[in-house]
Amino acid sequence: KGKRYFLGEVRKYDAIFQLSDGFEEDIIWRTHFSFIFDDLPENIIDICHYGFTEMVNNVIDHSDGTELYTSVLRYKNKIEIYVMDNGEGIFQRITRLCNLSDERHALLELSKGKLTTDPDNHTGEGIFFTSRVFDQFEIDSKGLRFSHDDKYEFDFLFDSSMPADKTGTVVGMVLLRNASRSIQEVFDNFTAGPSDFQFNKTVIPVKLAQYEHEKLVSRSQAKRLLSRIDKFQNVIFDFAEITNIGQAFADEIFRVYALNNPNISLVPINMEENVNKMVTKALLSAKK
């Protein structure tokens, strides 16, 4: 008598859904998962709602799978969200439909943003922005794992423990409960100014253009890095962990492409001395 019961601070819910016509991500959120976020700050709820619905919608529209597994865990210090399907696999699908050379090339394109296999119905911004609003974001599919961690300035590509012959994709998202960022702040980081609401800036981790221990020396490697950047007005090349590049590689980006695309701003950052020499040489050549 007189006792009152409340949901605990630590909560978890997971479920398997059969994908069928009329399956909608917002209904799944509302009827199965929204209770987990009760009493949390608005920015935390907004980020989790955005990430959950974007990734579930990707499964519905793109995976060609038959099942969806979702799990949300609320701990005292963080939120974890997992979305898994049994479809073709995201990297393999992008490679096939976008006519790319291999799955690692698909990962590089995915990191730029604005990549979609269904341009009539999608902008290609969902995965990019979801990876930026969470503290940690990972995609694991068929032997490859893409990882974005807010603590680091660049993304990672790993050989994953998920077997290459296993179908499907696993997406994992982690958000610290003391995170102060808002979705709008992240969006603003990739627009040119406060009055510009277009997604027109991208940061490209140059390291993702490397295959194993090869050096970035050729024009063909540069062209792979430059693919689709005409969709942006401001492109930042992050050279973190790159110790050397070839003259042809630098020239193709900072002279040839720059002269042919004067309306696109190309900005190199995090350059070591040898990289800086090659980039500076190409920039000076472009001014002659």
Coordinates of C-alpha atoms in Angstrom, one line a residue:
K1 CA 0.0 0.0 0.0
G2 CA 1.3 3.4 -0.9
K3 CA 4.2 2.0 -3.0
R4 CA 5.0 3.6 -6.3
Y5 CA 7.0 2.0 -9.1
F6 CA 9.1 3.7 -11.8
L7 CA 11.2 2.5 -14.7
G8 CA 14.9 2.2 -13.7
E9 CA 17.7 4.3 -14.9
V10 CA 19.2 1.4 -16.9
R11 CA 16.9 0.1 -19.6
K12 CA 17.1 -2.2 -22.6
Y13 CA 14.8 -3.3 -25.4
D14 CA 15.4 -5.4 -28.5
A15 CA 13.2 -6.9 -31.1
I16 CA 13.2 -8.7 -34.5
F17 CA 10.8 -7.4 -37.1
Q18 CA 9.8 -9.0 -40.4
L19 CA 10.2 -6.4 -43.3
S20 CA 7.0 -6.0 -45.3
D21 CA 5.1 -3.4 -47.2
G22 CA 4.0 -0.6 -44.9
F23 CA 6.7 -1.2 -42.4
E24 CA 7.6 2.3 -41.0
E25 CA 10.5 3.4 -38.9
D26 CA 8.7 6.2 -37.0
I27 CA 6.0 3.7 -35.8
I28 CA 8.6 1.2 -34.6
W29 CA 10.3 4.0 -32.7
R30 CA 7.1 5.3 -31.1
T31 CA 5.6 1.9 -30.2
H32 CA 8.7 0.0 -29.1
F33 CA 11.6 2.2 -28.2
S34 CA 10.6 5.8 -27.2
F35 CA 10.0 4.9 -23.6
I36 CA 13.7 4.2 -23.1
F37 CA 14.4 7.9 -23.6
D38 CA 11.9 9.3 -21.1
D39 CA 13.2 12.1 -19.0
L40 CA 16.5 12.5 -21.0
P41 CA 17.6 16.0 -22.3
E42 CA 15.9 17.1 -25.5
N43 CA 19.2 17.1 -27.5
I44 CA 19.9 13.4 -26.5
I45 CA 16.4 12.3 -27.5
D46 CA 16.6 14.2 -30.8
I47 CA 19.9 12.7 -31.8
C48 CA 18.8 9.1 -30.9
H49 CA 15.5 9.6 -32.7
Y50 CA 17.3 10.9 -35.8
G51 CA 19.9 8.1 -35.9
F52 CA 17.5 5.3 -35.1
T53 CA 14.9 6.3 -37.8
E54 CA 17.6 7.1 -40.4
M55 CA 19.3 3.7 -40.1
V56 CA 16.0 1.7 -39.9
N57 CA 14.8 3.6 -43.0
N58 CA 18.0 2.6 -44.8
V59 CA 17.2 -1.0 -44.0
I60 CA 13.7 -0.7 -45.3
D61 CA 14.6 1.1 -48.5
H62 CA 18.0 -0.3 -49.4
S63 CA 19.0 -3.6 -47.8
D64 CA 16.8 -6.0 -49.8
G65 CA 16.6 -8.0 -46.6
T66 CA 13.7 -9.8 -44.9
E67 CA 14.4 -9.2 -41.3
L68 CA 15.4 -6.3 -39.1
Y69 CA 17.0 -6.6 -35.6
T70 CA 17.1 -3.5 -33.4
S71 CA 18.4 -3.1 -29.9
V72 CA 18.6 0.0 -27.7
L73 CA 20.4 0.1 -24.3
R74 CA 20.3 2.9 -21.9
Y75 CA 23.1 3.0 -19.3
K76 CA 23.8 5.6 -16.7
N77 CA 26.5 7.3 -18.8
K78 CA 25.6 6.4 -22.4
I79 CA 23.0 5.2 -25.0
E80 CA 23.8 2.4 -27.4
I81 CA 21.7 1.7 -30.5
Y82 CA 22.2 -1.3 -32.9
V83 CA 20.4 -1.9 -36.2
M84 CA 21.1 -5.1 -38.1
D85 CA 19.6 -6.6 -41.3
N86 CA 20.1 -9.8 -43.3
G87 CA 20.3 -8.1 -46.7
E88 CA 23.0 -7.8 -49.4
G89 CA 25.4 -5.7 -47.3
I90 CA 25.9 -2.0 -47.6
F91 CA 29.4 -1.8 -49.0
Q92 CA 28.7 -4.5 -51.6
R93 CA 25.4 -2.8 -52.6
I94 CA 27.1 0.6 -53.1
T95 CA 29.9 -1.0 -55.0
R96 CA 27.5 -2.7 -57.4
L97 CA 25.0 0.0 -58.0
C98 CA 27.5 2.9 -58.2
N99 CA 29.9 0.9 -60.4
L100 CA 32.9 1.4 -58.0
S101 CA 36.1 -0.6 -58.0
D102 CA 35.6 -2.5 -54.7
E103 CA 34.1 -2.2 -51.2
R104 CA 36.9 -0.1 -49.9
H105 CA 36.2 2.5 -52.6
A106 CA 32.5 2.4 -51.5
L107 CA 33.7 3.2 -47.9
L108 CA 35.7 6.2 -49.1
E109 CA 32.6 7.6 -51.0
L110 CA 30.4 7.0 -48.0
S111 CA 32.7 9.1 -45.8
K112 CA 32.3 12.1 -48.1
G113 CA 28.5 12.2 -47.8
K114 CA 25.8 12.7 -50.4
L115 CA 26.1 9.1 -51.6
T116 CA 22.9 7.2 -52.3
T117 CA 21.9 4.3 -54.5
D118 CA 18.5 5.8 -54.9
P119 CA 18.9 9.5 -55.8
D120 CA 15.3 10.0 -56.7
N121 CA 14.1 9.3 -53.2
H122 CA 17.2 10.0 -50.9
T123 CA 19.8 12.7 -50.5
G124 CA 22.6 10.5 -49.3
E125 CA 23.0 12.6 -46.2
G126 CA 21.6 10.2 -43.6
I127 CA 24.6 8.0 -42.8
F128 CA 27.0 11.0 -43.0
F129 CA 25.2 13.1 -40.5
T130 CA 24.3 10.2 -38.3
S131 CA 27.9 9.3 -38.0
R132 CA 28.7 12.9 -37.0
V133 CA 25.9 13.5 -34.3
F134 CA 26.9 10.4 -32.3
D135 CA 30.1 10.0 -30.2
Q136 CA 30.8 6.7 -31.9
F137 CA 29.4 5.2 -35.1
E138 CA 30.3 1.9 -36.8
I139 CA 29.1 0.0 -39.9
D140 CA 30.2 -3.6 -40.1
S141 CA 29.5 -5.6 -43.2
K142 CA 31.1 -8.6 -45.0
G143 CA 34.6 -8.4 -43.6
L144 CA 34.9 -4.5 -43.5
R145 CA 34.2 -2.1 -40.6
F146 CA 33.9 1.6 -40.9
S147 CA 34.4 3.5 -37.7
H148 CA 33.8 7.2 -36.8
D149 CA 34.8 8.3 -33.3
D150 CA 34.2 11.9 -32.2
K151 CA 37.5 11.8 -30.3
Y152 CA 39.5 11.6 -33.5
E153 CA 39.7 13.9 -36.5
F154 CA 39.6 11.1 -39.0
D155 CA 37.7 7.9 -39.7
F156 CA 39.0 4.3 -39.6
L157 CA 38.7 1.3 -41.9
F158 CA 39.3 -2.1 -40.4
D159 CA 39.1 -5.7 -41.4
S160 CA 36.2 -6.8 -39.2
S161 CA 35.6 -10.1 -37.4
M162 CA 32.3 -10.4 -39.3
P163 CA 32.9 -13.1 -41.9
A164 CA 33.0 -11.9 -45.5
D165 CA 30.5 -14.5 -46.6
K166 CA 27.9 -13.5 -44.0
T167 CA 25.1 -11.4 -45.4
G168 CA 23.8 -8.2 -43.9
T169 CA 24.9 -5.1 -42.2
V170 CA 25.3 -4.1 -38.6
V171 CA 25.2 -0.4 -37.5
G172 CA 26.2 0.6 -34.0
M173 CA 25.7 4.1 -32.5
V174 CA 26.9 5.3 -29.1
L175 CA 26.0 8.6 -27.5
L176 CA 27.3 9.8 -24.2
R177 CA 24.5 11.1 -22.0
N178 CA 26.4 14.2 -21.1
A179 CA 26.7 15.2 -24.8
S180 CA 25.9 18.9 -25.3
R181 CA 25.8 19.0 -29.1
S182 CA 22.6 19.5 -31.0
I183 CA 21.7 18.1 -34.4
Q184 CA 21.5 21.7 -35.8
E185 CA 25.0 22.5 -34.6
V186 CA 26.3 19.5 -36.5
F187 CA 24.4 20.5 -39.6
D188 CA 25.8 24.0 -39.3
N189 CA 29.4 22.6 -39.3
F190 CA 28.9 21.4 -42.9
T191 CA 27.3 24.5 -44.4
A192 CA 29.1 27.6 -45.6
G193 CA 27.4 30.1 -43.4
P194 CA 24.4 30.8 -41.1
S195 CA 22.2 31.8 -44.1
D196 CA 23.2 28.7 -46.2
F197 CA 21.1 25.6 -45.4
Q198 CA 22.7 23.4 -48.0
F199 CA 25.0 20.5 -47.2
N200 CA 27.9 21.9 -49.1
K201 CA 31.0 21.1 -47.1
T202 CA 32.8 17.8 -46.6
V203 CA 35.9 16.6 -44.9
I204 CA 37.6 13.7 -46.7
P205 CA 40.0 11.5 -44.7
V206 CA 42.7 11.0 -47.3
K207 CA 43.9 7.9 -45.5
L208 CA 40.8 6.0 -46.7
A209 CA 42.2 6.3 -50.3
Q210 CA 45.2 4.1 -49.3
Y211 CA 45.1 0.4 -49.9
E212 CA 47.1 -1.4 -47.2
H213 CA 50.7 0.0 -47.4
E214 CA 50.6 1.6 -50.9
K215 CA 51.8 5.2 -51.4
L216 CA 49.5 7.9 -52.8
V217 CA 51.5 8.8 -55.8
S218 CA 49.4 8.5 -59.0
R219 CA 46.8 10.6 -60.8
S220 CA 44.3 7.7 -60.8
Q221 CA 44.4 7.6 -57.0
A222 CA 43.8 11.3 -56.8
K223 CA 40.9 11.0 -59.3
R224 CA 39.3 8.3 -57.0
L225 CA 39.6 10.7 -54.1
L226 CA 38.1 13.5 -56.2
S227 CA 35.1 11.5 -57.3
R228 CA 31.7 13.3 -56.6
I229 CA 33.3 16.3 -54.8
D230 CA 31.6 18.5 -57.4
K231 CA 28.5 18.1 -55.2
F232 CA 30.2 20.3 -52.6
Q233 CA 31.4 23.9 -52.6
N234 CA 33.9 23.4 -49.8
V235 CA 36.1 20.3 -49.6
I236 CA 38.6 19.7 -46.8
F237 CA 41.3 17.1 -47.4
D238 CA 42.5 15.7 -44.1
F239 CA 46.0 14.3 -44.5
A240 CA 46.3 12.9 -41.0
E241 CA 48.6 9.8 -40.8
I242 CA 49.8 10.5 -44.4
T243 CA 53.6 10.9 -44.4
N244 CA 54.3 11.2 -48.1
I245 CA 52.4 11.8 -51.4
G246 CA 53.6 11.9 -55.0
Q247 CA 53.9 15.0 -57.2
A248 CA 51.3 13.6 -59.7
F249 CA 48.8 12.9 -56.9
A250 CA 49.1 16.5 -55.5
D251 CA 49.2 18.1 -58.9
E252 CA 46.0 16.3 -60.0
I253 CA 44.1 17.7 -57.0
F254 CA 45.5 21.1 -56.3
R255 CA 46.4 22.3 -59.8
V256 CA 44.5 20.3 -62.5
Y257 CA 41.2 19.9 -60.6
A258 CA 41.4 23.3 -58.9
L259 CA 41.9 25.1 -62.2
N260 CA 39.0 23.2 -63.9
N261 CA 36.7 23.8 -60.9
P262 CA 37.3 27.3 -59.6
N263 CA 34.0 27.5 -57.8
I264 CA 35.0 24.6 -55.4
S265 CA 37.3 25.5 -52.5
L266 CA 39.9 22.8 -51.8
V267 CA 41.6 23.0 -48.4
P268 CA 44.3 20.7 -47.2
I269 CA 44.8 20.2 -43.4
N270 CA 47.0 18.1 -41.0
M271 CA 49.9 17.9 -43.4
E272 CA 53.3 16.6 -42.5
E273 CA 56.3 18.3 -43.9
N274 CA 56.8 16.2 -47.0
V275 CA 53.1 16.3 -47.8
N276 CA 53.0 20.1 -47.4
K277 CA 55.9 20.5 -49.9
M278 CA 54.1 18.6 -52.6
V279 CA 50.8 20.4 -52.0
T280 CA 52.5 23.8 -51.9
K281 CA 54.3 23.1 -55.2
A282 CA 51.0 22.2 -56.8
L283 CA 49.2 25.3 -55.5
L284 CA 52.0 27.6 -56.7
S285 CA 51.9 25.9 -60.2
A286 CA 48.1 26.6 -60.3
K287 CA 48.8 30.3 -59.9
K288 CA 51.2 30.6 -62.8

